CSV table of C-alpha atoms in Angstrom, one decimal:
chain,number,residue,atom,x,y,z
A,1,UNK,CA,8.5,19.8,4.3
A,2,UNK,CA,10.1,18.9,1.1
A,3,UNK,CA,11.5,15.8,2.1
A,4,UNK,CA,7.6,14.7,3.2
A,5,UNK,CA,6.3,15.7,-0.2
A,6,UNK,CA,9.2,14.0,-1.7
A,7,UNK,CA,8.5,10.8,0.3
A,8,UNK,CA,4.8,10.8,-0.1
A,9,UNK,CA,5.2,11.4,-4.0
A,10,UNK,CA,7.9,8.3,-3.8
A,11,UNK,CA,4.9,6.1,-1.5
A,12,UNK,CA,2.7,7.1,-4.4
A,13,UNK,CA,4.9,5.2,-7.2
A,14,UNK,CA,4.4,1.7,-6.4
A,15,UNK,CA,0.7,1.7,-6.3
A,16,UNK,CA,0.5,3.8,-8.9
A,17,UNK,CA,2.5,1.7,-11.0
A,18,UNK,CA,0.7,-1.0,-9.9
A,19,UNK,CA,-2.7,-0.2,-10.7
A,20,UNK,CA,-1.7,0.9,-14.1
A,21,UNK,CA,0.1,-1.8,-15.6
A,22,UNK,CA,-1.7,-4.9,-15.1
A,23,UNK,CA,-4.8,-5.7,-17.1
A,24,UNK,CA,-7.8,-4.7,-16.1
A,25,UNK,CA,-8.6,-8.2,-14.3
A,26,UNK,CA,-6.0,-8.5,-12.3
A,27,UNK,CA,-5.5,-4.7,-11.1
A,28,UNK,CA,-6.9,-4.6,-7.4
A,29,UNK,CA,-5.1,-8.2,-6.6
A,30,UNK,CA,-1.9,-7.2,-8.0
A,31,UNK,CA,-1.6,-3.6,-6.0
A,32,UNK,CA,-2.7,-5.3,-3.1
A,33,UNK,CA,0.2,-7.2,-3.3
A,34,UNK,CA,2.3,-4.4,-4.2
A,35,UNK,CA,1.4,-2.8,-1.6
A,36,UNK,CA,1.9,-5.2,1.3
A,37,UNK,CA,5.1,-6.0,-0.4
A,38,UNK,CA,5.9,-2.4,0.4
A,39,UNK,CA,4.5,-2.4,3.6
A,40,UNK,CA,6.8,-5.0,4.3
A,41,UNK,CA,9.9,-3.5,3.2
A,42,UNK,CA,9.0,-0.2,4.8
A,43,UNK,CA,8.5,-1.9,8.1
A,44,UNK,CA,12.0,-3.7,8.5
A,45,UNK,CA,13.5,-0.6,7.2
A,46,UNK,CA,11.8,1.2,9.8
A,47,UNK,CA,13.5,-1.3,12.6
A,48,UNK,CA,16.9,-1.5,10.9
A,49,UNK,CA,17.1,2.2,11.3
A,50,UNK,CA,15.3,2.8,14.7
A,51,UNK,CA,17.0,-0.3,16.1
A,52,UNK,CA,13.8,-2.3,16.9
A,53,UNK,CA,13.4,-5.9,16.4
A,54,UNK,CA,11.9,-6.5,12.8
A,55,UNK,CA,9.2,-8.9,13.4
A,56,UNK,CA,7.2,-6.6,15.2
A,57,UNK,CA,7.8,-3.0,12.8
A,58,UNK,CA,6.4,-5.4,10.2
A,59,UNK,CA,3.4,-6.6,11.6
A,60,UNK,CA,2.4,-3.3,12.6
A,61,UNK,CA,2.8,-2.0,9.3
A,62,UNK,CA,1.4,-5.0,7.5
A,63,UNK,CA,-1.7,-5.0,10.1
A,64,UNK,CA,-2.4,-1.1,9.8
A,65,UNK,CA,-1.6,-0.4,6.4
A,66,UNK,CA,-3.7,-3.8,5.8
A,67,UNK,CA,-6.6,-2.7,7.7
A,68,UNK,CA,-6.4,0.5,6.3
A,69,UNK,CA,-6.5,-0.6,2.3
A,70,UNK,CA,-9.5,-3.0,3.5
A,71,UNK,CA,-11.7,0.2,4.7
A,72,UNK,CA,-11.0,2.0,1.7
A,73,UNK,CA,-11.7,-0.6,-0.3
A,74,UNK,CA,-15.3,-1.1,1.7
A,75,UNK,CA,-15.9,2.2,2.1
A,76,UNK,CA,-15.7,2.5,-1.7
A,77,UNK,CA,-17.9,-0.4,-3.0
A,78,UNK,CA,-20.7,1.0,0.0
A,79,UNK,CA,-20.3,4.5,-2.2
A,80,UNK,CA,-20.6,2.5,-5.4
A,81,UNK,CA,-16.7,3.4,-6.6
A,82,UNK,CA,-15.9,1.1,-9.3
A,83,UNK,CA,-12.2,-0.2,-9.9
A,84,UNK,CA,-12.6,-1.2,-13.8
């Protein structure tokens, strides 16, 4: 359990970071970047450690975690949630 909150809260950094630091024009374009970057990474670290080939851990994470950030990002313009 603490490992999982330890992870998550680690996960959480880079977008974080991402969406903070930038000026306010370039926030969503830059954490979008930052986060397929991580998505990336996390996917061939994935298959170096469970032995699967890398192209294919990274497209799954890239194409889930890609779809995923797309919804969200729908999803909150169809509820009117501004990213200023």
């Amino acid at each position: 359990m603490v490992s999982s909150a330890l992870s998550f809260t680690v996960g959480a950094l880079l977008p974080l970071i991402a969406i903070i630091l930038p000026p306010n024009v370039i926030r969503v374009p830059v954490t979008v970047a930052a986060v397929l970057v991580a998505l990336v990474v996390t996917g061939a670290a994935s298959a170096a450690l469970g032995g699967a080939p890398k192209a294919r851990a990274i497209a799954r994470n890239v194409i889930g975690g890609g779809l995923a950030l797309s919804i969200t990002y729908v999803v909150g313009h169809l509820i009117g949630a501004a990213i200023t």
